[in-house]
Amino acid sequence: MADHCIFCAIVEGKIPSHKVYEDEKTLAFLDIHPSAPGHTLVIPKAHITRVEDLPEEDARHLFAALHKIVGRIQEAMGAPASTIGINNGRESGQEVPHVHIHVIPRNRGDRGGMIQGVSGSPQRLNDEEMARIAKEIRERIKGV
Ligand code: AMP
Ligand code: ZN
């Protein structure tokens, strides 16, 4: 547990939250500034800042918790869909340095956007550039 981390304080019960789910390794509670009713944050109990630094076991648990509750959140809110996303690192908009998955219930006509819009500038890349990029990534994944 990291000092001064607001989500660690929630895990420890030092700060109140509207909990919706808890198990040994994960916790889910309502976002205090909801983008829609039922906006939920799903977090690992361990203080890890970024997805890539989560132990694999914690990553599995986190996604399993998401999988368990996302349909129930939608049902409870009468929402046919949800946007699920993680701000991973400060430059992406991450303000709380403790991994959290946003689950935002979505409705037809809510005038929200798509995740593909977050980076601001859509790219046009030709096939050669795409192939080079895929290779750069593949080479780094190899042996991981
Ligand atoms: P992010 O920009 O992905 O780091 O988002 C952090 C989220 O945490 C924001 O949507 C905040 O509204 C939410 N948040 C901050 N403090 C609390 C809190 N005490 N309880 C619930 N949600 C919080
Ligand atoms: Zn923390």
PDB file of N, CA, C and O and ligand atoms in Angstrom, residues 2 5 7-8 47 97-98, ligand 2:
ATOM      1  N   ALA A   2       0.649   2.122  -0.951  1.00  0.00           N
ATOM      2  CA  ALA A   2       1.482   3.339  -1.019  1.00  0.00           C
ATOM      3  C   ALA A   2       0.861   4.447  -0.173  1.00  0.00           C
ATOM      4  O   ALA A   2      -0.358   4.607  -0.152  1.00  0.00           O
ATOM      5  N   CYS A   5      -1.796   7.460  -1.516  1.00  0.00           N
ATOM      6  CA  CYS A   5      -2.566   7.046  -2.701  1.00  0.00           C
ATOM      7  C   CYS A   5      -4.022   6.931  -2.284  1.00  0.00           C
ATOM      8  O   CYS A   5      -4.366   6.167  -1.379  1.00  0.00           O
ATOM      9  N   PHE A   7      -6.551   5.639  -3.793  1.00  0.00           N
ATOM     10  CA  PHE A   7      -7.199   4.345  -4.003  1.00  0.00           C
ATOM     11  C   PHE A   7      -6.717   3.315  -2.974  1.00  0.00           C
ATOM     12  O   PHE A   7      -7.489   2.451  -2.549  1.00  0.00           O
ATOM     13  N   CYS A   8      -5.439   3.401  -2.558  1.00  0.00           N
ATOM     14  CA  CYS A   8      -4.983   2.534  -1.462  1.00  0.00           C
ATOM     15  C   CYS A   8      -5.776   2.856  -0.195  1.00  0.00           C
ATOM     16  O   CYS A   8      -6.155   1.952   0.556  1.00  0.00           O
ATOM     17  N   HIS A  47      -0.928  -1.739  -4.894  1.00  0.00           N
ATOM     18  CA  HIS A  47      -0.607  -0.431  -5.468  1.00  0.00           C
ATOM     19  C   HIS A  47       0.370  -0.595  -6.618  1.00  0.00           C
ATOM     20  O   HIS A  47       1.581  -0.706  -6.429  1.00  0.00           O
ATOM     21  N   PRO A  97      -2.401   7.457  -9.635  1.00  0.00           N
ATOM     22  CA  PRO A  97      -1.334   6.528 -10.056  1.00  0.00           C
ATOM     23  C   PRO A  97      -1.495   5.122  -9.489  1.00  0.00           C
ATOM     24  O   PRO A  97      -0.557   4.554  -8.926  1.00  0.00           O
ATOM     25  N   HIS A  98      -2.682   4.581  -9.623  1.00  0.00           N
ATOM     26  CA  HIS A  98      -3.015   3.225  -9.149  1.00  0.00           C
ATOM     27  C   HIS A  98      -3.945   2.669 -10.226  1.00  0.00           C
ATOM     28  O   HIS A  98      -5.003   3.267 -10.487  1.00  0.00           O
TER      29      HIS A  98
HETATM   30 ZN    ZN B   2      -2.505   2.916  -4.478  1.00  0.00          ZN
END
